[in-house]
Coordinates of N, CA, C and O and ligand atoms in Angstrom, one line a residue:
X49 N -26.1 -48.3 24.7 CA -25.1 -48.1 25.1 C -23.8 -48.9 24.0 O -22.8 -48.0 24.4
X50 N -24.4 -49.7 23.1 CA -23.4 -50.5 22.2 C -23.2 -48.8 21.2 O -21.6 -49.0 20.6
X51 N -24.2 -48.3 20.9 CA -23.9 -47.7 20.1 C -22.9 -46.0 20.5 O -22.7 -45.8 19.7
X52 N -23.6 -46.2 22.1 CA -22.1 -45.1 22.5 C -20.5 -45.2 22.1 O -19.9 -44.5 22.3
X53 N -20.9 -46.5 22.3 CA -19.4 -47.0 22.5 C -18.9 -46.9 21.4 O -17.7 -46.6 21.0
X54 N -19.9 -47.8 20.5 CA -18.9 -47.8 18.7 C -18.8 -45.9 18.3 O -17.9 -45.4 18.0
X55 N -19.8 -45.0 18.8 CA -19.5 -43.6 18.3 C -18.4 -43.2 19.1 O -17.3 -42.7 18.1
X56 N -18.2 -43.3 20.4 CA -16.7 -42.9 20.6 C -15.3 -43.5 20.2 O -14.7 -43.0 19.7
X57 N -15.7 -44.8 19.9 CA -14.2 -45.5 18.8 C -14.5 -44.8 17.5 O -13.2 -45.1 17.3
X58 N -15.2 -44.0 17.1 CA -15.3 -43.5 15.5 C -14.9 -41.9 15.8 O -14.1 -41.6 15.2
X59 N -14.5 -41.6 16.9 CA -15.4 -40.2 17.2 C -13.5 -39.7 17.1 O -13.4 -38.2 16.8
X60 N -12.5 -40.2 16.9 CA -11.0 -39.5 18.0 C -10.9 -38.5 16.4 O -10.3 -37.7 16.7
X61 N -11.3 -39.1 15.5 CA -10.5 -37.9 14.4 C -11.9 -37.2 14.0 O -11.9 -36.7 13.4
X62 N -12.8 -36.9 14.9 CA -14.4 -36.1 14.5 C -14.1 -34.4 14.3 O -13.8 -34.8 15.8
X63 N -13.5 -34.1 13.4 CA -13.3 -32.8 13.9 C -14.5 -31.9 14.7 O -14.2 -31.1 15.6
X64 N -15.7 -32.3 14.3 CA -17.1 -31.5 15.1 C -16.8 -31.7 16.6 O -16.9 -31.0 17.4
X65 N -16.7 -32.9 17.0 CA -16.2 -33.6 18.3 C -15.3 -32.2 19.3 O -15.7 -32.3 20.3
X66 N -14.2 -32.3 18.8 CA -13.2 -31.8 19.1 C -13.5 -30.2 19.5 O -13.2 -29.8 20.3
X67 N -13.9 -30.0 18.4 CA -13.9 -28.3 18.2 C -15.2 -28.4 19.5 O -14.8 -27.1 20.3
X68 N -16.5 -28.7 19.6 CA -17.0 -28.5 20.7 C -16.6 -28.5 22.1 O -16.6 -28.0 22.7
X69 N -15.5 -29.5 22.4 CA -15.0 -29.8 23.5 C -14.0 -28.6 23.8 O -14.1 -28.0 24.9
X70 N -13.6 -28.3 22.9 CA -12.1 -26.9 23.0 C -12.9 -26.1 23.2 O -12.7 -25.0 24.0
X71 N -14.0 -25.7 22.6 CA -14.4 -24.4 23.2 C -14.8 -23.9 24.2 O -14.9 -23.3 24.7
X72 N -15.8 -25.5 24.8 CA -15.9 -25.0 26.2 C -14.6 -25.0 27.3 O -14.7 -24.3 28.0
X73 N -13.9 -25.3 26.6 CA -12.5 -25.8 27.7 C -12.5 -23.7 27.9 O -11.6 -23.3 28.5
X74 N -12.1 -23.8 26.4 CA -11.4 -22.4 26.2 C -12.6 -21.0 26.7 O -11.8 -20.5 27.4
X75 N -13.7 -21.5 26.7 CA -14.4 -20.2 27.3 C -14.2 -20.3 29.0 O -14.6 -18.8 29.5
X76 N -14.0 -21.1 29.6 CA -13.7 -21.0 31.5 C -12.5 -20.7 31.6 O -12.3 -19.5 32.6
X77 N -11.4 -20.8 30.6 CA -10.1 -20.3 30.9 C -10.1 -18.9 30.6 O -9.4 -18.1 30.6
X78 N -10.7 -18.6 29.3 CA -10.9 -17.1 28.7 C -11.3 -16.2 29.5 O -12.9 -16.1 29.7
X79 N -10.9 -15.4 30.4 CA -10.9 -14.1 31.6 C -12.3 -13.4 30.9 O -13.1 -12.7 31.5
X80 N -12.9 -12.8 29.8 CA -13.4 -12.6 29.0 C -14.4 -12.8 28.4 O -15.5 -12.5 27.6
X81 N -14.6 -14.1 28.6 CA -15.8 -15.1 28.2 C -17.0 -14.5 28.7 O -17.1 -14.2 29.8
X82 N -18.5 -15.0 27.9 CA -20.0 -14.7 28.6 C -19.7 -15.4 29.8 O -20.1 -14.4 30.6
X83 N -19.0 -16.5 30.1 CA -19.1 -17.9 31.4 C -18.4 -16.6 32.8 O -18.9 -16.4 33.4
X84 N -17.2 -16.1 32.2 CA -16.3 -15.5 33.3 C -17.0 -14.4 33.4 O -16.9 -14.0 35.0
X85 N -17.3 -13.5 32.7 CA -18.0 -12.4 33.1 C -19.6 -12.5 34.1 O -19.3 -11.6 34.9
X86 N -20.0 -13.5 33.5 CA -21.4 -13.6 34.6 C -21.0 -14.0 35.7 O -21.4 -13.8 36.5
X87 N -19.8 -15.0 35.7 CA -19.4 -15.2 37.4 C -19.1 -13.9 38.2 O -19.9 -13.9 39.2
X88 N -18.5 -13.2 37.1 CA -17.8 -12.1 38.3 C -19.2 -11.1 38.6 O -19.3 -10.5 39.7
X89 N -20.2 -11.0 38.0 CA -21.2 -10.4 37.8 C -22.2 -10.6 39.3 O -22.4 -10.2 40.0
X90 N -21.9 -12.0 39.2 CA -23.5 -12.9 39.7 C -22.0 -12.7 41.5 O -22.5 -12.4 42.7
X91 N -20.7 -12.5 41.4 CA -20.1 -12.7 42.8 C -19.9 -10.9 43.1 O -19.7 -10.9 44.6
X92 N -19.4 -10.0 42.7 CA -19.3 -8.9 42.7 C -20.2 -7.8 42.8 O -20.2 -6.7 43.3
X93 N -21.4 -7.7 41.4 CA -22.2 -6.5 41.4 C -23.6 -6.7 41.4 O -24.5 -6.0 41.5
X94 N -24.0 -7.9 41.6 CA -25.4 -8.4 41.5 C -25.5 -8.2 42.7 O -27.4 -7.3 42.9
X95 N -25.2 -7.8 44.0 CA -25.8 -7.7 45.0 C -26.5 -6.1 45.4 O -27.6 -6.1 46.0
X96 N -25.9 -5.4 44.3 CA -26.3 -4.2 43.9 C -27.1 -3.5 43.0 O -28.3 -3.2 42.9
X97 N -26.4 -3.9 42.0 CA -27.1 -3.9 40.1 C -28.1 -5.0 40.4 O -29.3 -4.7 39.4
X98 N -28.4 -6.0 41.0 CA -30.0 -7.3 40.6 C -31.0 -6.2 40.8 O -31.5 -6.6 40.2
X99 N -30.4 -5.6 42.6 CA -32.3 -4.8 42.8 C -32.1 -3.4 42.8 O -33.3 -3.0 43.1
X100 N -31.2 -2.7 42.4 CA -31.0 -1.6 42.3 C -30.6 -0.8 43.6 O -31.4 0.3 44.0
X101 N -30.0 -1.3 44.6 CA -30.0 -0.5 46.0 C -29.1 0.5 45.5 O -28.3 1.2 44.5
X102 N -29.4 1.6 46.4 CA -29.3 2.9 46.2 C -29.4 3.3 44.9 O -28.4 4.8 44.8
X103 N -29.6 3.0 44.0 CA -30.1 3.7 42.8 C -29.3 3.8 41.7 O -29.1 3.9 40.9
X104 N -28.6 2.1 42.2 CA -27.8 1.4 41.1 C -28.5 1.3 39.9 O -29.6 0.0 40.2
X105 N -28.1 1.4 38.5 CA -28.9 1.1 37.2 C -29.3 -1.0 37.0 O -28.3 -1.6 37.6
X106 N -30.3 -1.2 37.3 CA -30.5 -2.4 37.5 C -29.9 -3.0 36.2 O -30.3 -3.0 35.6
X107 N -29.6 -4.3 36.9 CA -29.3 -5.2 35.3 C -30.3 -5.6 34.6 O -31.6 -6.0 34.7
X108 N -30.1 -5.5 32.7 CA -30.9 -5.7 32.3 C -32.2 -4.7 31.7 O -32.8 -4.8 31.3
X109 N -32.5 -3.6 32.5 CA -32.9 -2.5 32.8 C -32.6 -1.3 31.9 O -31.6 -0.7 31.9
X110 N -32.6 -1.7 30.5 CA -31.5 -1.4 29.7 C -32.2 0.6 29.4 O -31.1 1.3 29.0
X111 N -33.2 0.3 29.9 CA -33.8 2.1 29.7 C -32.7 3.2 30.9 O -32.4 3.8 30.6
X112 N -32.3 2.1 32.2 CA -31.9 2.8 33.2 C -30.0 2.7 33.1 O -29.6 3.5 33.2
X113 N -29.4 2.3 32.1 CA -28.6 2.2 31.4 C -28.2 3.5 30.4 O -27.4 3.5 30.3
X114 N -29.2 3.1 29.2 CA -29.1 4.2 28.3 C -28.4 5.4 28.9 O -27.1 6.0 28.1
X115 N -28.8 6.6 30.0 CA -27.9 7.7 29.7 C -26.9 7.4 30.8 O -25.6 8.3 30.3
X116 N -26.2 6.1 31.1 CA -25.1 6.1 31.5 C -24.0 5.5 30.7 O -22.8 5.9 30.1
X117 N -24.5 4.9 29.4 CA -23.9 4.3 28.4 C -23.7 5.8 27.6 O -22.5 5.8 26.9
X118 N -23.9 6.6 27.7 CA -24.5 7.5 26.6 C -23.0 8.0 27.0 O -22.4 9.4 26.2
X119 N -22.4 8.5 28.3 CA -21.4 8.9 29.1 C -20.1 8.4 28.1 O -18.9 9.3 28.5
X120 N -20.1 7.1 27.7 CA -18.9 6.4 26.4 C -18.6 5.4 27.6 O -18.5 5.5 28.7
X121 N -18.4 4.4 27.1 CA -17.8 3.1 27.5 C -16.6 3.9 28.8 O -16.2 3.1 29.5
X122 N -15.4 4.7 28.3 CA -14.3 4.7 28.6 C -14.7 5.5 30.1 O -14.0 5.1 31.4
X123 N -15.4 6.5 30.2 CA -16.4 7.0 31.3 C -17.1 6.2 32.5 O -16.2 5.9 33.7
X124 N -17.6 5.2 31.8 CA -18.0 4.2 32.8 C -17.3 3.1 33.2 O -17.3 3.1 34.5
X125 N -16.1 2.7 32.7 CA -14.9 2.2 33.3 C -14.4 2.7 34.0 O -14.1 2.2 35.1
X126 N -13.9 4.0 33.7 CA -13.1 4.8 34.6 C -14.0 5.0 36.2 O -13.4 4.9 37.2
X127 N -15.5 5.3 36.0 CA -16.1 5.3 36.8 C -16.6 4.0 37.9 O -16.5 4.4 39.3
X128 N -16.5 3.1 37.3 CA -16.6 1.7 37.7 C -14.9 1.7 38.7 O -15.3 0.9 39.9
X129 N -14.0 1.8 38.3 CA -12.7 1.4 38.7 C -12.8 2.9 39.8 O -12.2 2.0 41.4
X130 N -13.0 3.7 39.9 CA -12.7 4.8 40.7 C -13.7 4.8 42.1 O -13.8 5.4 42.9
X131 N -15.0 4.3 41.6 CA -15.9 4.4 42.7 C -16.9 5.8 42.0 O -16.4 6.7 41.7
X132 N -18.3 6.1 42.2 CA -19.2 6.9 41.4 C -20.1 6.9 42.4 O -21.1 6.5 43.2
X133 N -19.9 8.3 43.3 CA -21.4 8.8 43.9 C -21.5 7.1 45.4 O -20.5 6.9 45.4
X134 N -22.4 6.3 45.0 CA -22.7 5.5 46.0 C -21.8 4.1 45.7 O -22.1 2.6 46.1
X135 N -21.8 4.4 44.3 CA -21.0 3.2 43.7 C -19.4 2.9 43.9 O -18.5 3.5 44.0
X136 N -19.2 2.1 44.6 CA -18.0 1.7 45.8 C -16.8 1.7 44.6 O -16.8 0.8 43.7
X137 N -15.8 2.0 44.9 CA -14.5 1.6 43.7 C -14.4 0.1 43.6 O -14.3 -1.0 44.1
X138 N -14.5 -0.2 41.9 CA -14.4 -1.4 41.5 C -15.5 -2.4 41.8 O -15.2 -3.6 41.8
X139 N -16.6 -1.8 42.0 CA -17.8 -2.7 42.6 C -17.3 -4.3 43.1 O -17.8 -5.0 42.7
X140 N -16.3 -4.4 44.4 CA -16.0 -5.1 44.5 C -15.1 -6.0 44.0 O -15.3 -7.0 44.6
X141 N -14.6 -5.9 43.0 CA -14.0 -6.6 42.5 C -12.5 -6.2 41.7 O -12.6 -5.6 40.9
X142 N -11.9 -6.7 42.9 CA -10.3 -6.4 42.8 C -9.3 -6.2 42.0 O -8.5 -5.5 41.8
X143 N -9.7 -7.9 41.6 CA -8.6 -7.9 40.7 C -9.2 -8.1 39.1 O -8.7 -8.6 38.4
X144 N -10.0 -7.3 38.6 CA -10.9 -7.4 37.6 C -9.9 -6.1 36.6 O -9.8 -5.4 37.4
X145 N -9.8 -6.7 35.2 CA -9.4 -5.8 34.5 C -10.2 -4.8 33.4 O -11.7 -4.5 34.2
X146 N -9.6 -3.4 32.8 CA -10.5 -2.6 32.6 C -11.6 -3.3 31.4 O -12.7 -2.8 31.1
X147 N -10.9 -4.6 30.7 CA -11.9 -4.9 30.0 C -12.4 -6.0 30.1 O -13.9 -5.6 29.8
X148 N -12.6 -6.1 31.7 CA -13.6 -7.2 32.5 C -14.9 -6.3 32.9 O -16.4 -6.2 32.8
X149 N -14.2 -4.9 33.4 CA -15.3 -3.9 33.4 C -16.3 -3.6 32.7 O -17.4 -3.5 32.5
X150 N -15.9 -3.2 31.2 CA -16.2 -3.3 30.1 C -17.7 -4.2 30.0 O -18.9 -3.8 29.2
X151 N -16.9 -5.4 29.8 CA -17.4 -6.5 29.5 C -18.9 -6.5 30.8 O -19.9 -7.1 30.7
X152 N -18.4 -6.4 32.0 CA -19.7 -6.6 32.9 C -20.7 -5.4 32.4 O -21.8 -5.5 32.3
X153 N -20.1 -4.2 32.3 CA -20.8 -3.0 32.3 C -21.9 -3.8 30.9 O -23.4 -3.2 31.0
X154 N -21.4 -4.1 29.8 CA -22.1 -4.0 28.6 C -23.2 -5.6 29.2 O -24.4 -5.5 29.0
X155 N -22.8 -6.0 30.0 CA -23.4 -7.7 30.5 C -24.7 -6.5 31.0 O -25.9 -7.4 31.0
X156 N -24.5 -6.2 32.1 CA -25.6 -5.4 33.1 C -27.1 -4.8 32.2 O -27.9 -4.0 32.4
X157 N -25.9 -4.0 31.0 CA -26.7 -3.1 30.1 C -27.9 -3.6 29.1 O -28.8 -2.9 28.9
X158 N -27.5 -4.6 28.5 CA -28.3 -5.6 27.9 C -29.4 -5.9 28.2 O -29.8 -6.4 29.3
X159 N -30.4 -6.0 27.6 CA -31.9 -6.3 27.6 C -31.9 -7.8 27.9 O -31.1 -8.3 27.0
X160 N -32.3 -8.4 28.6 CA -31.8 -9.9 29.2 C -33.4 -10.2 30.0 O -33.4 -9.5 31.1
X161 N -33.7 -11.6 30.0 CA -34.8 -12.4 30.9 C -33.6 -11.5 32.5 O -32.9 -12.1 32.8
X162 N -34.8 -11.1 33.4 CA -34.4 -11.1 34.5 C -33.5 -12.2 35.4 O -34.2 -13.3 35.3
X163 N -32.0 -12.3 35.5 CA -31.8 -12.9 36.6 C -32.8 -13.8 37.7 O -33.3 -12.2 38.2
X164 N -33.1 -14.8 38.4 CA -33.7 -15.1 39.3 C -34.9 -15.5 38.6 O -35.8 -15.4 38.3
Ligands
HEC487 C1 -22.7 -2.0 46.9 C2 -23.0 -1.8 45.5 C3 -22.8 -2.3 44.7 C4 -21.8 -2.2 44.2 C5 -21.4 -4.0 44.6 C6 -21.2 -2.3 42.4 N1 -22.3 -1.0 42.5 FE1 -21.9 -0.5 40.7 N2 -23.6 1.3 41.1 C7 -23.9 1.0 42.6 C8 -24.6 2.4 42.6 C9 -25.9 2.6 43.9 C10 -25.0 2.8 41.5 C11 -25.2 4.3 40.5 C12 -24.5 5.7 41.2 C13 -25.3 7.1 41.1 O1 -25.6 7.1 40.0 O2 -25.5 7.6 42.3 C14 -23.9 2.0 40.7 C15 -23.9 2.7 39.2 C16 -22.8 1.8 38.2 C17 -22.1 2.6 37.0 C18 -22.7 3.4 36.6 C19 -21.3 4.7 36.6 C20 -22.2 5.9 35.8 O3 -21.0 6.7 36.0 O4 -22.8 6.3 35.8 C21 -21.4 1.8 36.6 C22 -20.6 1.3 35.6 C23 -21.3 0.4 37.7 N3 -21.8 0.9 39.1 C24 -20.6 -1.0 37.4 C25 -20.7 -1.7 39.0 C26 -19.9 -2.9 38.5 C27 -19.0 -3.4 37.0 C28 -19.8 -4.0 39.5 C29 -19.4 -5.3 39.8 C30 -17.9 -5.4 39.3 C31 -20.7 -3.4 40.1 N4 -21.2 -1.6 39.7 C32 -21.1 -3.0 41.3 C33 -23.3 0.2 43.4 C34 -23.1 -1.1 43.7

């Protein structure tokens, strides 16, 4: 406890501590941060892309995403916004920007440990 107090007392000018705190605050405020994209994903895309509903390419299944990515990011973003076959327009994220859709697509297409 005393150590914590002493550390706190000595730290106001410690740049490392400030950087760490600022980074996490910015990450939440930045709409393109990994945290923000992940939150949107869980809110808007996971219900279909998590389990592959109606043939949706599954999140983390990079093999399923490869032929999609081959169309080019612009096409995928446009299809996500306009809808594509069983994919509903905007994937239920009505306030997402194009950059956020691109981030969501990269997030889903990336090889990653399965959520859940
Ligand atoms: C109601 C279910 C559903 C939701 C919610 C959903 N998707 Fe989809 N999505 C699909 C299905 C089904 C497909 C496969 C369509 C096909 O190729 O037949 C798909 C395909 C896609 C594709 C590939 C399009 C292409 O050109 O091949 C992208 C990109 C995509 N979704 C992005 C998103 C994003 C981003 C979100 C969340 C913001 C989202 N989807 C939410 C069902 C959904």
